[in-house]
Coordinates of C-alpha atoms in Angstrom, one line a residue:
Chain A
X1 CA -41.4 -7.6 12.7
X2 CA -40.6 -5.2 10.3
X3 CA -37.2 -4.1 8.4
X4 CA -36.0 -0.4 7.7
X5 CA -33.1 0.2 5.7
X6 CA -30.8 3.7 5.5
X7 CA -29.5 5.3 2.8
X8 CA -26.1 4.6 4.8
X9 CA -26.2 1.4 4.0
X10 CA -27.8 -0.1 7.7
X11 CA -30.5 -2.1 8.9
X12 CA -33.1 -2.2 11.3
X13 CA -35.3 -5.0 12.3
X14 CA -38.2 -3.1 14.5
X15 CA -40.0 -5.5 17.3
X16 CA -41.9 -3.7 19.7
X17 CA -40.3 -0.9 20.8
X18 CA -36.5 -2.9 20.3
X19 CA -34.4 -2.0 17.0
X20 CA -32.1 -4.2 16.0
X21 CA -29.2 -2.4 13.8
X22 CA -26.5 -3.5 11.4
X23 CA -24.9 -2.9 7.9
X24 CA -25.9 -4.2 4.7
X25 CA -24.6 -7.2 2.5
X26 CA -23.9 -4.4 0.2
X27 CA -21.8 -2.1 2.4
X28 CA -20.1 -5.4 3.9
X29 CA -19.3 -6.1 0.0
X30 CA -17.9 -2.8 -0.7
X31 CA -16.1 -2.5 2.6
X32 CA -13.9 -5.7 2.2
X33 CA -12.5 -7.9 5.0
X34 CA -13.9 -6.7 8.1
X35 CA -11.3 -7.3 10.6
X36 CA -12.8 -5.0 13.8
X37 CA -16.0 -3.7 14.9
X38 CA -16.1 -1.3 18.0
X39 CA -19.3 -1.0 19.2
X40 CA -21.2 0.8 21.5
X41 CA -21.6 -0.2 25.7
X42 CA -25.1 -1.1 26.9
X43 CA -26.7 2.0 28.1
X44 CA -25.4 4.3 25.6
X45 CA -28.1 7.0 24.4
X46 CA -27.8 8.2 21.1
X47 CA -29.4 10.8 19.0
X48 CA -30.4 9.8 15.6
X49 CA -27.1 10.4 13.2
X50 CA -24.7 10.1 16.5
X51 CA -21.2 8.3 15.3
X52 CA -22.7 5.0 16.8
X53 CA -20.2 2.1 16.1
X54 CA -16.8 1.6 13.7
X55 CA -16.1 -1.0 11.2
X56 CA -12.4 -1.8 10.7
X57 CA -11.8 -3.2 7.1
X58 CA -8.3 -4.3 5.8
X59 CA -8.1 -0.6 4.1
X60 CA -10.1 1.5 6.2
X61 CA -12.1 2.6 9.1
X62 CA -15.7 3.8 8.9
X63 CA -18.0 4.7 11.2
X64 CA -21.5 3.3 11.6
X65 CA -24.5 6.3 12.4
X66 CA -27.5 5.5 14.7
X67 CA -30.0 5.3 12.6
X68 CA -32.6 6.4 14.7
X69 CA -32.8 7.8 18.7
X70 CA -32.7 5.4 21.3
X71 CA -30.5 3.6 24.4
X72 CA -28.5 1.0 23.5
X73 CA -29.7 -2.6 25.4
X74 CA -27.1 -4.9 24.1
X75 CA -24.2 -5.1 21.8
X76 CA -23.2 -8.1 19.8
X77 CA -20.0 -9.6 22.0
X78 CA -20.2 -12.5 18.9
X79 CA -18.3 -9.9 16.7
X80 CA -15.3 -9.6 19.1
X81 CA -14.3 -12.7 18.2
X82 CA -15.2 -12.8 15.1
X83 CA -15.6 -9.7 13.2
X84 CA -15.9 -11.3 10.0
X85 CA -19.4 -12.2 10.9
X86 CA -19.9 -8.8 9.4
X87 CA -18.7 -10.3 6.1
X88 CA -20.6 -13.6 6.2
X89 CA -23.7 -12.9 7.1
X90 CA -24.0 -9.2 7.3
X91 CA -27.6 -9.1 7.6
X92 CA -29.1 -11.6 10.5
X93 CA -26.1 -12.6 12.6
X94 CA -23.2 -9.7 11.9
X95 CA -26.1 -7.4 13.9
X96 CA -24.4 -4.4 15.8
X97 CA -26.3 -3.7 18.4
X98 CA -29.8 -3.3 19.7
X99 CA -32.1 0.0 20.4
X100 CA -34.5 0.9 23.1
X101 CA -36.4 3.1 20.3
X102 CA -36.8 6.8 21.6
X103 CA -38.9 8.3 19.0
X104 CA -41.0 5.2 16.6
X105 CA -42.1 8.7 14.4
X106 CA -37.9 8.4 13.3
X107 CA -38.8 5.3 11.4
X108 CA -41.6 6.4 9.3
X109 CA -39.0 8.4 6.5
X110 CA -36.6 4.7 6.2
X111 CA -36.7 2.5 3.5
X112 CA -38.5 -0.4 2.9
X113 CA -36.2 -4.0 1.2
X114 CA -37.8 -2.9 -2.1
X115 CA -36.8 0.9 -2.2
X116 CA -33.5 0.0 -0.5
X117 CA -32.4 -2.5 -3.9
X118 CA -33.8 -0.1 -5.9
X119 CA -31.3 2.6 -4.2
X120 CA -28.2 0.7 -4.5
X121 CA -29.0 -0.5 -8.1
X122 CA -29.2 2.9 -8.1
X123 CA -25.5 3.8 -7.0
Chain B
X1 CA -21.9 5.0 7.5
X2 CA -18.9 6.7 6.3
X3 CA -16.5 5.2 4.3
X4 CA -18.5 3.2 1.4
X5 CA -17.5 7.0 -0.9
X6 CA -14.5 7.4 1.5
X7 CA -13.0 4.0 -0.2
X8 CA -13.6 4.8 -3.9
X9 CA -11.7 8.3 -3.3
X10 CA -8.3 7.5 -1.5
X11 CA -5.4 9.5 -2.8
X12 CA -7.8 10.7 -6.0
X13 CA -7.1 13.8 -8.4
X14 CA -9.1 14.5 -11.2
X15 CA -8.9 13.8 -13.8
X16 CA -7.8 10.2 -13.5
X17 CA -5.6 8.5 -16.5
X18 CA -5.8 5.3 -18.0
X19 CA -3.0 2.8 -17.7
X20 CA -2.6 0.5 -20.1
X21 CA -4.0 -2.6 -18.3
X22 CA -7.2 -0.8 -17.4
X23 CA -9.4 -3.1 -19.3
X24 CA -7.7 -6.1 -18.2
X25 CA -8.3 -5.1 -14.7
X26 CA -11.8 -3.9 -15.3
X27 CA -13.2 -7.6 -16.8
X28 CA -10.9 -9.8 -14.0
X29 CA -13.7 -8.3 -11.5
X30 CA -11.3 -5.5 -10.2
X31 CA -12.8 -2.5 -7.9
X32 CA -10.9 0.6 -9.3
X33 CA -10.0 3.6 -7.2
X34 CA -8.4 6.8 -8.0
X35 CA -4.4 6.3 -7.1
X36 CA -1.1 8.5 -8.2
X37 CA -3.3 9.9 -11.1
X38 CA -4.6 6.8 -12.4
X39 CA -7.2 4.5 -12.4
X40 CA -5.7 1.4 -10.2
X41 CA -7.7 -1.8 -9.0
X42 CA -7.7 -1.8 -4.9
X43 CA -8.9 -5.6 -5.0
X44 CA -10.3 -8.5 -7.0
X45 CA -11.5 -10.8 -5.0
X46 CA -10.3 -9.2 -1.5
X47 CA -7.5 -8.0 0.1
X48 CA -6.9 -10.8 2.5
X49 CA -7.5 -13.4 0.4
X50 CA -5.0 -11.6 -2.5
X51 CA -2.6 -10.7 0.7
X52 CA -2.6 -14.7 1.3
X53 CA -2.4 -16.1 -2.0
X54 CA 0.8 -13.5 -2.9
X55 CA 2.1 -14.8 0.7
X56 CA 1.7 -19.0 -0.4
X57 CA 1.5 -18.7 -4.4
X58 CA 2.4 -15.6 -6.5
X59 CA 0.1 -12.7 -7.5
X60 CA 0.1 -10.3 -10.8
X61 CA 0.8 -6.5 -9.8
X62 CA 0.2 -3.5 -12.4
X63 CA 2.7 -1.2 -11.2
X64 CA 2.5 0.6 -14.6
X65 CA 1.6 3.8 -12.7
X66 CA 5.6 4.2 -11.8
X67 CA 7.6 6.4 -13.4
X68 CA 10.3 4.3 -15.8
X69 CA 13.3 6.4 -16.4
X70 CA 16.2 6.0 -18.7
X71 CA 19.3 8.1 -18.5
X72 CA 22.2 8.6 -21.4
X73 CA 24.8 10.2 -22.6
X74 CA 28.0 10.6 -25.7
X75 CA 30.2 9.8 -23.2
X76 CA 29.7 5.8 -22.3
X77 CA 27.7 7.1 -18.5
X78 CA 30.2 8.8 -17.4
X79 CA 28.6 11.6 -17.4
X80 CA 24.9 10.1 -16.1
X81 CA 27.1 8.3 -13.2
X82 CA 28.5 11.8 -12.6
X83 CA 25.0 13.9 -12.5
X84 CA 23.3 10.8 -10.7
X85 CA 26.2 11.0 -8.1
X86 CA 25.2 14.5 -7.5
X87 CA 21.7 13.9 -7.0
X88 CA 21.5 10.4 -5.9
X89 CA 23.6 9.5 -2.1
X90 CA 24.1 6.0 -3.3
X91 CA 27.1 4.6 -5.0
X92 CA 26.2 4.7 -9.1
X93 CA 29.7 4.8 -10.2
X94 CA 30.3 1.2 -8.6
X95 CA 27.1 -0.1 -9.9
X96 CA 27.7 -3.1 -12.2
X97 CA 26.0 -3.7 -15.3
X98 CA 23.1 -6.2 -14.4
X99 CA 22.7 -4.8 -10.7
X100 CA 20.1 -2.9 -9.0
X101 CA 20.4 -0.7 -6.3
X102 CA 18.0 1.3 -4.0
X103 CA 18.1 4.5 -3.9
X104 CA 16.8 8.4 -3.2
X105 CA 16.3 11.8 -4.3
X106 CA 17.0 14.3 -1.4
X107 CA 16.5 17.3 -1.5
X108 CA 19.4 20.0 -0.1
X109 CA 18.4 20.1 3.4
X110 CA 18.1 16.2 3.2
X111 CA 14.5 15.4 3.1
X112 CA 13.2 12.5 1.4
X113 CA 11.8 13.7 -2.1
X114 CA 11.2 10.0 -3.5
X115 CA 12.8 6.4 -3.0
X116 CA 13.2 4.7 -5.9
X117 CA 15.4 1.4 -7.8
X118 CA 18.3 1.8 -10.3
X119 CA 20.3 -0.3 -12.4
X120 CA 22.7 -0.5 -14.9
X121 CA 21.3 -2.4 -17.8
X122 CA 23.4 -4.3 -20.8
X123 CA 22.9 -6.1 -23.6
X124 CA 22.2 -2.8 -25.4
X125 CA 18.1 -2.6 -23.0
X126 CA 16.5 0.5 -23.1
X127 CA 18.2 1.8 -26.7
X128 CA 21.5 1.2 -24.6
X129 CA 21.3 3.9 -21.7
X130 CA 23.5 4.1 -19.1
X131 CA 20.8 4.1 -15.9
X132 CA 17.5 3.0 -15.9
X133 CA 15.4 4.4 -13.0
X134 CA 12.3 3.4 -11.4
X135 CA 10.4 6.4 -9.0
X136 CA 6.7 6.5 -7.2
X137 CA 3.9 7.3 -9.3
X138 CA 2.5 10.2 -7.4
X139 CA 5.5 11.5 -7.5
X140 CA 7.5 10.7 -11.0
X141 CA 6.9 14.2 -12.8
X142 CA 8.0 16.2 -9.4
X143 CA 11.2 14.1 -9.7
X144 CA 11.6 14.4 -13.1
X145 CA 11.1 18.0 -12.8
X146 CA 14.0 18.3 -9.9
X147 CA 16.1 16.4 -11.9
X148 CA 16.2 18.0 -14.9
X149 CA 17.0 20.9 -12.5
X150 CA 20.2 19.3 -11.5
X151 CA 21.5 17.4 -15.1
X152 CA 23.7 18.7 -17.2
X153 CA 22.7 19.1 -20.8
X154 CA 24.7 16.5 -21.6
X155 CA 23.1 13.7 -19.5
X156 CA 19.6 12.9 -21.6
X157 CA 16.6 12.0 -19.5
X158 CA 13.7 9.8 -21.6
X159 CA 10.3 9.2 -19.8
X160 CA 9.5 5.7 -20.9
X161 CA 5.8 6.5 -20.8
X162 CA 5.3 3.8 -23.2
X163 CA 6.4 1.1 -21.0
X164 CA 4.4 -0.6 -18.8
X165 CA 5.7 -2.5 -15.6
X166 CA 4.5 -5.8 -13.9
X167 CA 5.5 -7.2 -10.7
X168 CA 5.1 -10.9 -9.9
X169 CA 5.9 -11.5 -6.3
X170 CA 5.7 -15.1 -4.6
X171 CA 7.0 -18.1 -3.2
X172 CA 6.5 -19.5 -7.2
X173 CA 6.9 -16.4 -8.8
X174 CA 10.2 -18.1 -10.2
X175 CA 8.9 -21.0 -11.4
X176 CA 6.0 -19.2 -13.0
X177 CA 7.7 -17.0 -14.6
X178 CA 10.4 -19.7 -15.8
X179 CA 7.6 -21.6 -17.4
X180 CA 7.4 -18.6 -20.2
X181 CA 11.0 -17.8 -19.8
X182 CA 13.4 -20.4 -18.6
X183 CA 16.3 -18.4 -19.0
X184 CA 15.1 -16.2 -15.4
X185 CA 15.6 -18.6 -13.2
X186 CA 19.0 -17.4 -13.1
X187 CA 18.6 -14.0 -11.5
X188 CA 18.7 -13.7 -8.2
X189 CA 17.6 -11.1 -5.7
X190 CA 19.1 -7.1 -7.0
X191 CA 19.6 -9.2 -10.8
X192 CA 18.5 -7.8 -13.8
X193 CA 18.6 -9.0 -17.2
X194 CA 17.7 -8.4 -21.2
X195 CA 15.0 -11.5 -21.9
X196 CA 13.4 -12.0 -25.3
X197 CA 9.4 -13.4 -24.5
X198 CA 7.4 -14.2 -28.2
X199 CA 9.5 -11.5 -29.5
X200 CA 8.5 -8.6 -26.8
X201 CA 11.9 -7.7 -24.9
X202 CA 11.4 -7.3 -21.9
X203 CA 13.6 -6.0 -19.0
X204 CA 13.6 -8.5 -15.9
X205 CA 14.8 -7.3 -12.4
X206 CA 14.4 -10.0 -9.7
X207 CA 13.0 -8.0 -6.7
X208 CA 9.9 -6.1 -5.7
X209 CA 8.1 -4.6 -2.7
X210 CA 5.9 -7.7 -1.1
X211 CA 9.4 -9.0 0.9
X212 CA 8.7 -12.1 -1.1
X213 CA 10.7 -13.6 -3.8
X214 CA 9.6 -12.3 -7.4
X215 CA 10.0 -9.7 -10.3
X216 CA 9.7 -6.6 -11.7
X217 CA 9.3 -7.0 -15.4
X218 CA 9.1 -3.5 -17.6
X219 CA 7.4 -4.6 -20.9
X220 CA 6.1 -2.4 -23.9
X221 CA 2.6 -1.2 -23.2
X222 CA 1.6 -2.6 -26.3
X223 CA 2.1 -6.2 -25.1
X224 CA 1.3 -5.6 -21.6
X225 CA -2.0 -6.9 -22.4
X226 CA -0.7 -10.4 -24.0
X227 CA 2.2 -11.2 -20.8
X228 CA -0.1 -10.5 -17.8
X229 CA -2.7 -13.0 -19.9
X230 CA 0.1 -15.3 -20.2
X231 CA 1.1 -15.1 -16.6
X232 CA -2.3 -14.8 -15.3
X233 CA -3.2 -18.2 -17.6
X234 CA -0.2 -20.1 -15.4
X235 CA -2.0 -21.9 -12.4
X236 CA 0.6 -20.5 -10.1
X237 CA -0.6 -16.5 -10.6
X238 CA -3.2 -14.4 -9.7
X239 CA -4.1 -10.6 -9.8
X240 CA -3.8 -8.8 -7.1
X241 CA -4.7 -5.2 -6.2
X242 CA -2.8 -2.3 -4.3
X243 CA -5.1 -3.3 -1.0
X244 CA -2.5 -6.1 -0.7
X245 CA 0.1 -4.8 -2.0
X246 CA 0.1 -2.3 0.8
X247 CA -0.7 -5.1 3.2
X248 CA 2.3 -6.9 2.2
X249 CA 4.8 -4.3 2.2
X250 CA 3.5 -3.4 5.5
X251 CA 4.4 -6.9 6.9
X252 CA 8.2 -6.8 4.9
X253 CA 8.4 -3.4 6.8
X254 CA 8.8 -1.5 3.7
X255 CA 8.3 2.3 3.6
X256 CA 5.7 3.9 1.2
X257 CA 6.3 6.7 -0.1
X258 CA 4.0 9.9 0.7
X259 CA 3.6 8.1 3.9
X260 CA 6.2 7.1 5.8
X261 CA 8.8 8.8 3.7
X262 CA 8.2 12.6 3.2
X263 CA 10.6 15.9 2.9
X264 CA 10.2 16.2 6.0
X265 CA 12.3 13.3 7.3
X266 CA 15.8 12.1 6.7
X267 CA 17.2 8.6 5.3
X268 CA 19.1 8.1 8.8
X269 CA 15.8 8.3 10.8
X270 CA 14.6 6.4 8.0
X271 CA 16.7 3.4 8.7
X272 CA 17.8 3.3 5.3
X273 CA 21.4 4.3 5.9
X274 CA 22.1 1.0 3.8
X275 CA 21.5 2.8 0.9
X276 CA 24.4 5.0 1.3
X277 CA 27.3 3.3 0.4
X278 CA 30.8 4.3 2.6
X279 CA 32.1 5.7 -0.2
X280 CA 29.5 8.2 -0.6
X281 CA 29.3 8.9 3.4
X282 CA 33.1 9.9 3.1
X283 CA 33.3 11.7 0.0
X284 CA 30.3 13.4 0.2
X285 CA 29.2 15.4 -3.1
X286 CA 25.6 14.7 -3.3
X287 CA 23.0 17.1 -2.2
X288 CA 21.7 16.5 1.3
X289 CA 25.4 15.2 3.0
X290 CA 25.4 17.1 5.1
X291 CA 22.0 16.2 6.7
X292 CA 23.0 12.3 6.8
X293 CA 26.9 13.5 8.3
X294 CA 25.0 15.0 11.1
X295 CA 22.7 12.2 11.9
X296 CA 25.5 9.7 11.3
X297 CA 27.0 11.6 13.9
X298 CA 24.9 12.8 16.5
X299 CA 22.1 10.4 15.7
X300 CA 18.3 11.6 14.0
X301 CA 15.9 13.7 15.7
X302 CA 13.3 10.7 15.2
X303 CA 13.6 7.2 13.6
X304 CA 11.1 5.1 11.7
X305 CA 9.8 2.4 13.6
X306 CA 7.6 -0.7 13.6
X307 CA 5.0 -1.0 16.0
X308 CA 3.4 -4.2 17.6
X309 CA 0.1 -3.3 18.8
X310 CA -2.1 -5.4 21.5
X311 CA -5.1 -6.3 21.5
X312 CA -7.5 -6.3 17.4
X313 CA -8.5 -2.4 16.9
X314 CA -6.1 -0.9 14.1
X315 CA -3.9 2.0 14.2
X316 CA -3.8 3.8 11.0
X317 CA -1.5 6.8 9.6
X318 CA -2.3 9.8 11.5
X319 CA -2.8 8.3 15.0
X320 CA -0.5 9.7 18.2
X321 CA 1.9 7.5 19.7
X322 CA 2.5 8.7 23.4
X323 CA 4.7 7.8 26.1
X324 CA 2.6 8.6 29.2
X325 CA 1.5 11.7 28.7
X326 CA 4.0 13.0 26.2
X327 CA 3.4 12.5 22.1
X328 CA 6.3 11.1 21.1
X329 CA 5.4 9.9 17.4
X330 CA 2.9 9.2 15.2
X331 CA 1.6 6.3 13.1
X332 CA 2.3 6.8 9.2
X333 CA 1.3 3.4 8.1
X334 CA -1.2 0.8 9.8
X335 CA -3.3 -1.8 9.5
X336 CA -4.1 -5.4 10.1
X337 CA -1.5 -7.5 8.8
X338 CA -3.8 -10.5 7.3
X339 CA -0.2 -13.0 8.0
X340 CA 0.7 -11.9 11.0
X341 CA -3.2 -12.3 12.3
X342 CA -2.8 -9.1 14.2
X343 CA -2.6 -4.9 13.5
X344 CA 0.7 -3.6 12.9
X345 CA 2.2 -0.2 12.2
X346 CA 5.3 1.7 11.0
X347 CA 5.5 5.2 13.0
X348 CA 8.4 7.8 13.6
X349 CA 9.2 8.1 17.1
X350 CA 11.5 10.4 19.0
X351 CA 14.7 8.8 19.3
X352 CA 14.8 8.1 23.2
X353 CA 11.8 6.0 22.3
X354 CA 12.9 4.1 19.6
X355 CA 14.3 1.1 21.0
X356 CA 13.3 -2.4 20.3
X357 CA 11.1 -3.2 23.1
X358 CA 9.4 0.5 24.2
X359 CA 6.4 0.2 25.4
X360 CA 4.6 3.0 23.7
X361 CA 0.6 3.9 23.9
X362 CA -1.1 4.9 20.4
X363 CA -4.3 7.3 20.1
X364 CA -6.8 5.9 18.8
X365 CA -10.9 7.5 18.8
X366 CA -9.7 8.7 22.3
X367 CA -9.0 5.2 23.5
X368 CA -5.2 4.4 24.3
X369 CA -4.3 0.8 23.2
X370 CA -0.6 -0.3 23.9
X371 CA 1.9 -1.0 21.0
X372 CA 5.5 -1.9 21.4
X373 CA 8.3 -0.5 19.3
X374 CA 9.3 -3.8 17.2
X375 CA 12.1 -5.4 14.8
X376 CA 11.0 -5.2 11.5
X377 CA 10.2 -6.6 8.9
X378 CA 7.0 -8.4 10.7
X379 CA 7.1 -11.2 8.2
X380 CA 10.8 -12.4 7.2
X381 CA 12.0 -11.5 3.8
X382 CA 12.1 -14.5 1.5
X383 CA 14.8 -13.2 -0.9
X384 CA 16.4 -15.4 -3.8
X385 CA 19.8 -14.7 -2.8
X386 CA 23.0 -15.9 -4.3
X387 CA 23.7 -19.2 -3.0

């Protein structure tokens, strides 16, 4: 399994032709107490850079791009209940939601962990 | 995603000043954002946890970014209390040395311009004026500029741009605070007072915008520094940013200007009749009476209102209230309210739908989740009141 990272601050963990999506321990730190996460019904289609998800913090509302093309297969129902997952571990089980991946060639321009630290030490 | 830039940029215009606190702020871990012209700190550790510890302890605001005002004249304030009256729909006249009172400026078709705190001070504060005002940051040289407008020559307005302002707000912002000065413990809620701290005088109110007990304590910038240190030091008080302060005053169902107070809407749809006293409602003589007779009358187009809303997705300012198919209102202030463990929101409604009770539907992202129009404030008020 392999991990991408965005420069909007998500995730992707890539097995087979499944992506798993979510936001960053950095943009979880810099959005605050997450207290809401609207996310997308099974099914969904999106084309990469569709408005995919929303994070509710305390302050603010953001929304949360697909990172890449695909169908949505599942959505993380943990995160109903407990949003703050998001907070606490942003990066394994705060996941959004999962990708039937429409076009792998969408991948290739991502970051890798490396580039991705070096970006936001960069910010 | 959005909103990681978004977050840094609320409210910002360039170029952004320096209050006096701003290295303080920057080395107690604080994230700064661009707010009323300045350079403010949104959090410190987090909102909720700063919202919580404000709620059960006290927290450290830097409200520096408000305009301090101080009014005087030859003629012992008679003539202040006479312009003030004219631009001000509260009683000033009957305003008793020590006492603070809130208040606004409106302008003549009775919009809101600003809400803001006066008092009369003693004890020869503030080189002895006769009112000393407190307005909104964002909007302190529009007010002054109105003001001067309206004053006589005679009535002298001074800027106190080189004072600084503090807020302590808290279940134990008394006995913190007593443990530098003893002598506060004695205020109580809409009390001021002249207090002497390591030779810095400082000028003590006993209220605040949190709906928690605490202070407002106006301090020369020059020892600003040396008393939020002191305070901070105490094992009572912690800093806390404007993220919570807007939290909290959201719960204590306080208005914020810019927000849910504009031009556009009166004091009587505003709920804040309360701050025209009945001597002012009969006599008249201050400019927008005749806006507030109306609505006294014949009731406001609209009314300010809070909002209980089911279910966990926030409403936030600019969202549509409906009432089946017909927008009635709209949300001016929103969010999730970290004591109540729910979202809340102040909105103005039209006044059929105002009522306590009214099940009302709010827009938001295309969904419609259901709010109902409730008694405010969220969280009660926890005064220090005259016994």
């Amino acid at each position: 399994m392999s991990r991408y990272f965005t420069d909007e601050h998500e995730w992707i963990d890539v097995a087979g032709d499944i992506a798993t999506v979510g936001i960053t321990d950095y943009a979880q730190e810099q959005l605050g107490d997450i207290v809401f996460v609207e996310l997308p019904a099974e099914g969904t289609t999106f084309e990469k850079g569709d408005d995919a998800a929303v994070v509710e913090s305390v302050k603010a509302a953001s929304d949360v791009y697909a990172p890449i093309s695909g169908e949505v297969v599942e959505s993380n129902s943990a995160l109903e209940d407990e949003p703050a997952l998001v907070n606490s571990d942003a990066e394994e089980d705060g996941w959004f939601f999962k990708l039937r991946i429409a076009d792998a060639s969408e991948l290739e321009g991502l970051m890798n962990e490396a580039a991705y630290k070096k970006f936001v030490a960069s910010l | 995603m959005s909103g990681i830039d978004d977050v840094t940029h609320l409210e910002e215009e360039l170029p952004l000043q320096e209050l006096p606190l701003d290295a303080w702020h920057r080395a107690r871990g604080a994230r700064m954002v661009g707010f009323a012209g300045y350079h403010m700190p949104i959090q410190y550790e987090g909102i909720m946890a700063e919202h919580t510890w404000t709620r059960e302890h006290a927290g450290l605001f830097d409200v520096s970014h408000m305009g301090q005002i101080a009014f005087s004249d030859e003629s012992d304030g008679k003539a202040v209390d006479e312009a003030l009256e004219h631009l001000l729909p509260s009683d000033i006249k009957g305003l008793k040395p020590f006492r603070q009172r809130y208040s606004m400026l409106l302008d003549e078709e009775g919009g809101i311009l600003d809400d803001l705190m006066v008092s009369r001070p003693g004890d020869g504060a503030f080189d002895g004026a006769a009112i000393y005002m407190v307005v909104n940051g964002a909007t302190k040289y529009d007010d002054m500029g109105w003001m001067i407008e309206h004053l006589p020559d005679e009535v002298v307005m001074n800027h106190m741009d080189e004072q600084a302002l503090l807020a302590l707000q808290g279940p134990e912002a008394g006995e913190a605070l007593a443990a530098l000065i003893p002598e506060t413990a004695d205020l109580v809620f809409m009390q001021s007072g002249a207090f002497n701290w390591r030779g810095v005088p400082l000028w003590i109110s006993r209220s605040g915008y949190t709906g928690e007990d605490g202070f407002e304590i106006s301090v020369p910038a020059a020892d600003v520094t040396l008393l939020a240190d002191a305070l901070c030091d105490l094992p009572q008080v912690k800093p806390i940013g404007l993220g919570a302060r807007d939290s909290l005053r959201l719960e204590a169902g306080l208005p914020l200007y810019g927000h849910d107070l504009t031009p556009a809407v009166s004091t009587i749809g505003a709920d804040l009749g309360f701050a025209i006293q009945k001597r002012r409602r009969e006599e008249g003589g201050f400019i927008g009476h005749a806006r507030v007779m109306k609505e006294l009358a014949d009731g406001p187009g609209s009314k300010r209102v809070g909002l209980k809303i089911e279910g966990r997705l926030p409403a936030r300012e600019g969202a549509q209230i409906y009432a089946g198919g017909a927008q009635v209102g709209e949300v001016t202030s929103g969010g999730f309210a970290p004591s109540v463990g729910a979202p809340i929101a102040m909105g103005w409604v039209s006044l059929p739908h105002s009522a306590e009770g009214t099940a009302l539907e709010i827009e938001v992202r295309g969904r419609r989740i259901a709010a109902t129009v409730a008694p405010m404030p969220f969280v009660p008020h926890r005064y220090r009141r005259k016994a």
